[in-house]
Coordinates of C-alpha atoms in Angstrom, one line a residue:
X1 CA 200.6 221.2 85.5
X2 CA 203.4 223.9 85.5
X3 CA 207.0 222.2 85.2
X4 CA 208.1 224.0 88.6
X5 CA 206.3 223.1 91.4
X6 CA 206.3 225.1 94.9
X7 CA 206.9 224.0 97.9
X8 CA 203.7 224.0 99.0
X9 CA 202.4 221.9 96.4
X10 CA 205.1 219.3 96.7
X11 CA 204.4 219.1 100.4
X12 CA 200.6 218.4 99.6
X13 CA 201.8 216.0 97.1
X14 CA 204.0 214.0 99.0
X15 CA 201.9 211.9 101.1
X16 CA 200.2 210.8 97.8
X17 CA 203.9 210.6 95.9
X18 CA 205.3 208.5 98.9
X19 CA 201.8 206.0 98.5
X20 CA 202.5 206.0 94.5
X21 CA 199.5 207.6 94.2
X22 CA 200.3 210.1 91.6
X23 CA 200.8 209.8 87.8
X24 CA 203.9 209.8 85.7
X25 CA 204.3 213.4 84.9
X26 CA 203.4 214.2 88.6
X27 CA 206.1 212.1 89.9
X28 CA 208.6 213.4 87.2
X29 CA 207.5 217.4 88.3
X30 CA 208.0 216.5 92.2
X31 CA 211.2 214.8 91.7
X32 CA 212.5 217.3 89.9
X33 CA 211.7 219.9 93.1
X34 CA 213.4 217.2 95.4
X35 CA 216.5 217.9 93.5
X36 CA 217.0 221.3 94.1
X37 CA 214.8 221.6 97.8
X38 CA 216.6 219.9 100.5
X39 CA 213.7 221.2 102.7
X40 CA 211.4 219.2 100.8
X41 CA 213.6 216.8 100.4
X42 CA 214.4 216.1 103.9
X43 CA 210.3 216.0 104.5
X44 CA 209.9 213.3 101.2
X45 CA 212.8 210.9 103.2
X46 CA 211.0 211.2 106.8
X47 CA 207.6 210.6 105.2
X48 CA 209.1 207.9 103.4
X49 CA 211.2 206.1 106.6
X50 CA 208.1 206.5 107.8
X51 CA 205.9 204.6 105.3
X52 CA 208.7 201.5 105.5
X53 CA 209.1 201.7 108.9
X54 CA 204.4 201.4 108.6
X55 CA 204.9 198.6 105.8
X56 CA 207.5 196.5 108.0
X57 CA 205.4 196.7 110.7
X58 CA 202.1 195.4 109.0
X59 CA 204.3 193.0 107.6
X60 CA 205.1 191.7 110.8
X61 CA 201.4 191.8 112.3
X62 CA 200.8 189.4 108.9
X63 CA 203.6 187.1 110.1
X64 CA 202.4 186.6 113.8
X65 CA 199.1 186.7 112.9
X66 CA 200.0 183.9 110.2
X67 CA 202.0 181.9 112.8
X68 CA 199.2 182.7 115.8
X69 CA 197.0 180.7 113.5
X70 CA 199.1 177.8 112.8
X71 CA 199.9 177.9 116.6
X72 CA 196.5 177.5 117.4
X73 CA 195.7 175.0 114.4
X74 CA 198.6 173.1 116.1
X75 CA 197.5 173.2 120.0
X76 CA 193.3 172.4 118.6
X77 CA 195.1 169.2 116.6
X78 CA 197.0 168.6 119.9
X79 CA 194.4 168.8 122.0
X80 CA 192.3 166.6 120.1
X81 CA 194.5 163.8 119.6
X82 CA 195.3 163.8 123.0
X83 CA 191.1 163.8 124.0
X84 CA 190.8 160.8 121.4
X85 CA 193.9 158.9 122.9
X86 CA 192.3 159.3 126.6
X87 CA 189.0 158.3 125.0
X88 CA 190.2 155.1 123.4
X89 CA 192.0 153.9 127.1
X90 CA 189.1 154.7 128.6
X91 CA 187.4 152.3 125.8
X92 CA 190.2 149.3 126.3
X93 CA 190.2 149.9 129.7
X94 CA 186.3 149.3 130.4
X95 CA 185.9 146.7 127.7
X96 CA 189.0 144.9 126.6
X97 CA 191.6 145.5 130.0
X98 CA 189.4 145.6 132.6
X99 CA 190.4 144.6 136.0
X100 CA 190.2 141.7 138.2
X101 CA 187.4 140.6 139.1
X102 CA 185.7 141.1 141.9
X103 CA 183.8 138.7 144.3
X104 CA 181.7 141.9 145.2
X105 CA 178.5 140.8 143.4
X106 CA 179.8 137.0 141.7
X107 CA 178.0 134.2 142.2
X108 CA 178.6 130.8 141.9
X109 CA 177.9 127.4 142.2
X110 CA 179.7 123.8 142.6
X111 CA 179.2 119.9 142.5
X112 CA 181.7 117.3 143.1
X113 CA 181.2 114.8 139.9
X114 CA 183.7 111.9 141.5
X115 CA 187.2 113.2 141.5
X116 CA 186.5 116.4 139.7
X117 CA 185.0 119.6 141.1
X118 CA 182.3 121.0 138.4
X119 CA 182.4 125.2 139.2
X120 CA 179.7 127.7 137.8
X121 CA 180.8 131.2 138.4
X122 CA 178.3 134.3 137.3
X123 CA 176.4 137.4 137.9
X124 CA 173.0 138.5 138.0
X125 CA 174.4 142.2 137.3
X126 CA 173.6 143.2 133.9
X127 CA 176.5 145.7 133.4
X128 CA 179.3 143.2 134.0
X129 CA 180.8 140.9 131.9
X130 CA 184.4 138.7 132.5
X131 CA 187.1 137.4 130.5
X132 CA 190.9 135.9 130.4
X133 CA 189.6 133.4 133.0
X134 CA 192.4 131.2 134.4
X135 CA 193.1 128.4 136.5
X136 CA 196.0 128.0 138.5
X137 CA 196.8 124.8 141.2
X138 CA 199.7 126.5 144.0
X139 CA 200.1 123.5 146.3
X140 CA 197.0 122.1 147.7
X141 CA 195.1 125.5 146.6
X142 CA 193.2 126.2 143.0
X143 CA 192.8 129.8 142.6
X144 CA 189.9 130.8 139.6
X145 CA 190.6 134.4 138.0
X146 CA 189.3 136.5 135.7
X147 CA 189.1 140.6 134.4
X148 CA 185.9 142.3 134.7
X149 CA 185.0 144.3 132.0
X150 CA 181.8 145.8 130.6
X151 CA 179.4 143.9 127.9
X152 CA 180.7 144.2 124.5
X153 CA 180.5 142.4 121.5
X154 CA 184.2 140.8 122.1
X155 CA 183.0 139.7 126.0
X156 CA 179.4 139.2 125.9
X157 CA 178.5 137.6 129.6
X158 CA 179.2 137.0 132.8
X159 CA 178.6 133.4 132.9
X160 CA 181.7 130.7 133.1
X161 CA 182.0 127.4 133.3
X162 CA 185.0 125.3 134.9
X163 CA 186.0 121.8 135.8
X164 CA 189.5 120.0 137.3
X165 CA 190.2 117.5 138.9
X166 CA 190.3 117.3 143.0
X167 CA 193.8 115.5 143.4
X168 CA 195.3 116.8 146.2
X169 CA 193.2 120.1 146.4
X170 CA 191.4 121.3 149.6
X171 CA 190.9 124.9 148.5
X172 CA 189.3 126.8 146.0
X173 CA 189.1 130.3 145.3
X174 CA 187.4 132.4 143.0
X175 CA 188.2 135.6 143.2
X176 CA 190.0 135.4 145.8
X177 CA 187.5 134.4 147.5
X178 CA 187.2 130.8 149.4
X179 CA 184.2 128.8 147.6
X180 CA 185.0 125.5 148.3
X181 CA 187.2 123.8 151.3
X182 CA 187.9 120.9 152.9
X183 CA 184.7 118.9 150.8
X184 CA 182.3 122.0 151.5
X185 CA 181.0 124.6 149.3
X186 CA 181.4 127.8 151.0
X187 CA 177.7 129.7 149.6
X188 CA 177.4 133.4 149.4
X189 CA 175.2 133.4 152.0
X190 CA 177.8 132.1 153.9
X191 CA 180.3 135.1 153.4
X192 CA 177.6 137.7 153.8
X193 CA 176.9 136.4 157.8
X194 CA 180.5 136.3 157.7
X195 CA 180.1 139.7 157.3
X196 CA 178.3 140.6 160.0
X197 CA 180.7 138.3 162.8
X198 CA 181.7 140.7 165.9
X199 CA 183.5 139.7 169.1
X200 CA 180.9 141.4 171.6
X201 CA 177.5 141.3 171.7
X202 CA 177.7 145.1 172.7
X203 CA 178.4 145.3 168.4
X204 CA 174.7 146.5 167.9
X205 CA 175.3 148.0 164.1
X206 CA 176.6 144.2 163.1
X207 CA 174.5 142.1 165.7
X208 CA 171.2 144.5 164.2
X209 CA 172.7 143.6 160.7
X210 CA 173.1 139.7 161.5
X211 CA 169.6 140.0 162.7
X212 CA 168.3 141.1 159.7
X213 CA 170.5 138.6 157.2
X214 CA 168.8 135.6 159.0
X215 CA 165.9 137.1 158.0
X216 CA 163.8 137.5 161.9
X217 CA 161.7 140.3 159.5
X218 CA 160.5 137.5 157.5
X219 CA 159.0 135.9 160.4
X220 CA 157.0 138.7 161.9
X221 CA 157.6 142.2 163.7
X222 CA 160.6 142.4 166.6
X223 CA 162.3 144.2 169.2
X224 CA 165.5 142.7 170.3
X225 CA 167.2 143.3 174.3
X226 CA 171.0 142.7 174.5
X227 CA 172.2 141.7 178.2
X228 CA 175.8 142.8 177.9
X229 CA 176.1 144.4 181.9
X230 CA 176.4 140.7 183.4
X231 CA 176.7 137.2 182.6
X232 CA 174.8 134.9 180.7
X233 CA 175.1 137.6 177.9
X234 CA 171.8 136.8 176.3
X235 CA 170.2 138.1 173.3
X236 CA 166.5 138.1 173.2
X237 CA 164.8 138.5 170.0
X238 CA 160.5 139.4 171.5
X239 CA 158.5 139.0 168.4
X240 CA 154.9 140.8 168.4
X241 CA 153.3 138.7 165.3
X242 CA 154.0 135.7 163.0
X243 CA 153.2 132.1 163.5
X244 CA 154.5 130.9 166.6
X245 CA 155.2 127.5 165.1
X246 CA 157.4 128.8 162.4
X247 CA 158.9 131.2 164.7
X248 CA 160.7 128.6 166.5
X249 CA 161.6 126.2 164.0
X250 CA 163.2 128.9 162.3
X251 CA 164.7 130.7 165.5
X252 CA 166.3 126.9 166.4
X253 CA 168.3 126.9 163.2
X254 CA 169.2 131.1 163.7
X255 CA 169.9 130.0 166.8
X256 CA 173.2 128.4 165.5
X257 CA 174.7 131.3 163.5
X258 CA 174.0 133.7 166.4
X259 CA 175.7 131.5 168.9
X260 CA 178.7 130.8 166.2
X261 CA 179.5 134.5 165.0
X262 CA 178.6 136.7 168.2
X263 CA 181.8 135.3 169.6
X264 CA 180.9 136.0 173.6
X265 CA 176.7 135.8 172.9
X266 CA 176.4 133.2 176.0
X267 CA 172.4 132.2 175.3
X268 CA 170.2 133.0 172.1
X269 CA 166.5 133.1 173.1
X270 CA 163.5 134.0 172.0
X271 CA 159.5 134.7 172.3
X272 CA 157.3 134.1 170.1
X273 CA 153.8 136.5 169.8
X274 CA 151.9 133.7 171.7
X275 CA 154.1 134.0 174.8
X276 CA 156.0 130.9 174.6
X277 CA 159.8 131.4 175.1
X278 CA 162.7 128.8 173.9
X279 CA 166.4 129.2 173.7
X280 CA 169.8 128.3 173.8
X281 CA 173.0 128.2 175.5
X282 CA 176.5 127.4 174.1
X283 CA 176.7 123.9 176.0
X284 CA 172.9 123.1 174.9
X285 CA 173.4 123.4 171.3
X286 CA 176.6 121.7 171.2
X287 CA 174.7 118.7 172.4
X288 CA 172.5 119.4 170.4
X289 CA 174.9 119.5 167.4
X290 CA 176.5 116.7 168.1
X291 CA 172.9 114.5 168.1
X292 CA 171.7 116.6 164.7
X293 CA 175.2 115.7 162.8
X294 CA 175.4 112.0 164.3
X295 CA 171.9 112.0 162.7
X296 CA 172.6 113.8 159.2
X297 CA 175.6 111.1 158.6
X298 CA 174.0 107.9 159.3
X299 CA 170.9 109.5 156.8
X300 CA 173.3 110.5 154.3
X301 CA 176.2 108.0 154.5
X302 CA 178.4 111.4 155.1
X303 CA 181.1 112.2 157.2
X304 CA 180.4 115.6 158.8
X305 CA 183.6 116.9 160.6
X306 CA 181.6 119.9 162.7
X307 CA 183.6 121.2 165.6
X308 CA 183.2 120.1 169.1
X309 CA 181.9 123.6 170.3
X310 CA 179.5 126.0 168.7
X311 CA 182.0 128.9 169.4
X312 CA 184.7 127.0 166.4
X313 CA 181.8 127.6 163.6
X314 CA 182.7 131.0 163.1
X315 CA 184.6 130.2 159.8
X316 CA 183.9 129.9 156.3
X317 CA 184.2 125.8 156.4
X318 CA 182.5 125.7 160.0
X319 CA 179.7 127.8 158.7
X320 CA 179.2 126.1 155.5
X321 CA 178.8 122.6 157.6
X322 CA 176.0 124.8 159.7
X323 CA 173.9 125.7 156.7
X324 CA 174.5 121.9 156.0
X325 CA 173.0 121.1 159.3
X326 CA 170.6 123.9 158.8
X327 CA 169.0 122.6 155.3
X328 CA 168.8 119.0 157.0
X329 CA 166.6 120.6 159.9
X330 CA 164.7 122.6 157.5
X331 CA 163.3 119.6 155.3
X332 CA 162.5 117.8 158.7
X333 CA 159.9 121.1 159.6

């Protein structure tokens, strides 16, 4: 290469000079010219402005880049731990925490063993299970509690076992939910035609649901007629098959709960598929209750405080002392 270089030459050079691209004695030759050519010269310092101001900005790409990463590193680690916090209350709160237990679905059962009240409480639900069960006496009231949980390993079951003494108690709950009062066991059968109680025969969604909780479909096909226009309000029950005989044993005993929680039903009656019609009014069956309870106590040496009218049954203690009444009938069929 000659030791003077043109112009032209160092200007084709210069893109590779500015990139140290070019060898020793290159560099030396074009330097040389940039000495003495502020033409060139004034190109080489542009170019080369312009290769920092290139290198700065890659530069700075790299560092966002670099911190866009750890960013994101940082929001996926967030994210997670936040996803495996929520799991694990999830977790405690299904099968450690829980919440209180519900009567919705609880069963139980309860015998008087002399002064002490022996309480079963379970579930025939296979995907509940209780725990922290407590007992707790507030004046003449004992209220039974527990959490609900799910099945695990820690809370197995759903089956508990209690017993206390009856000194000056006359109420149990479980639950919150009456299961024993006054001497009587209040059943769950008792709470679910508790359910169905309405003030007017006119009801037809719960007297139709009380209907079918005493169970007329086991006794044959029905229609039912509801005389709400005029008094007696009557309602009639027609059925079309079944055994006439068991019709009206059973009907005598249904007779009762649909006099005692249809609080203006005035007459329950009802035919069975033979034709033959029996019934009753509010004044018959009080008689009548007052003869069947008379009866049950000197049988069972029991006191059995049932109120003087059919229309007081419509509680929890007035219906438990019906299904009393209604057992006693039963094993006399």
């Amino acid at each position: 290469m000659k030791n003077e270089l043109s112009c032209a030459v160092v200007r084709d050079l210069l893109p590779s000079y500015v990139e140290g691209l070019t060898e020793k004695e290159t560099n030396e030759a074009v330097e040389r010219h940039l000495e003495g050519c502020p033409r060139c010269r004034g190109r080489y310092d542009a170019m080369r402005l312009d290769a920092s101001a290139k290198a700065a900005e890659e530069k700075e790409l790299d560092y966002l880049k670099t911190v866009n990463k750890k960013s994101k590193r940082r929001v996926i680690k967030a994210v997670g731990l936040t996803v495996l916090l929520v799991a694990l209350g999830i977790l405690l709160k299904l099968f450690v925490i829980g919440e209180p237990a519900s009567p919705a679905g609880m069963s139980w059962s309860i015998q008087e063993d002399g002064n002490y009240l022996n309480v079963r409480a379970f579930t025939a639900w296979s995907g509940v299970a209780y725990c922290r069960w407590e007992t707790e006496k507030t004046g003449d009231t004992v209220y039974i509690r527990a959490r609900e949980v799910l099945p695990s390993y820690l809370y197995p079951d759903a089956d508990y076992r209690t017993s206390f003494s009856l000194e000056g108690v006359n109420h149990v709950y479980l639950s919150e939910r009456l299961i024993w009062s006054e001497g009587e066991t209040i059943t769950t059968r008792v709470w679910d035609l508790l359910g169905h109680k309405t003030a007017y025969l006119g009801d037809a969604p719960a007297v139709t649901g009380l209907g079918k909780a005493l169970g007329f479909g086991d006794l044959g096909d029905y229609t039912t007629a509801l005389q709400t226009a005029q008094q007696p309000y009557r309602w009639q029950v027609e059925f079309t098959s079944g055994d006439a005989d068991a019709i009206h044993e059973a009907m005598k005993i249904n007779a009762m709960y649909m006099l005692a929680l249809v609080e203006n039903l005035e007459e329950a009656c009802w035919t069975a598929p033979d034709g033959s019609e029996q019934g009753w009014s509010v004044e018959g069956m009080d008689f009548y209750l007052k003869f069947v309870a008379e009866e049950y106590q000197r049988k069972h040496q029991e006191e059995l405080d049932l109120p003087v009218s059919i229309k007081d049954c419509g509680t929890p203690t007035g219906l438990a002392r019906l299904e009393k009444l209604g057992r006693y009938l039963e094993s006399y069929r």
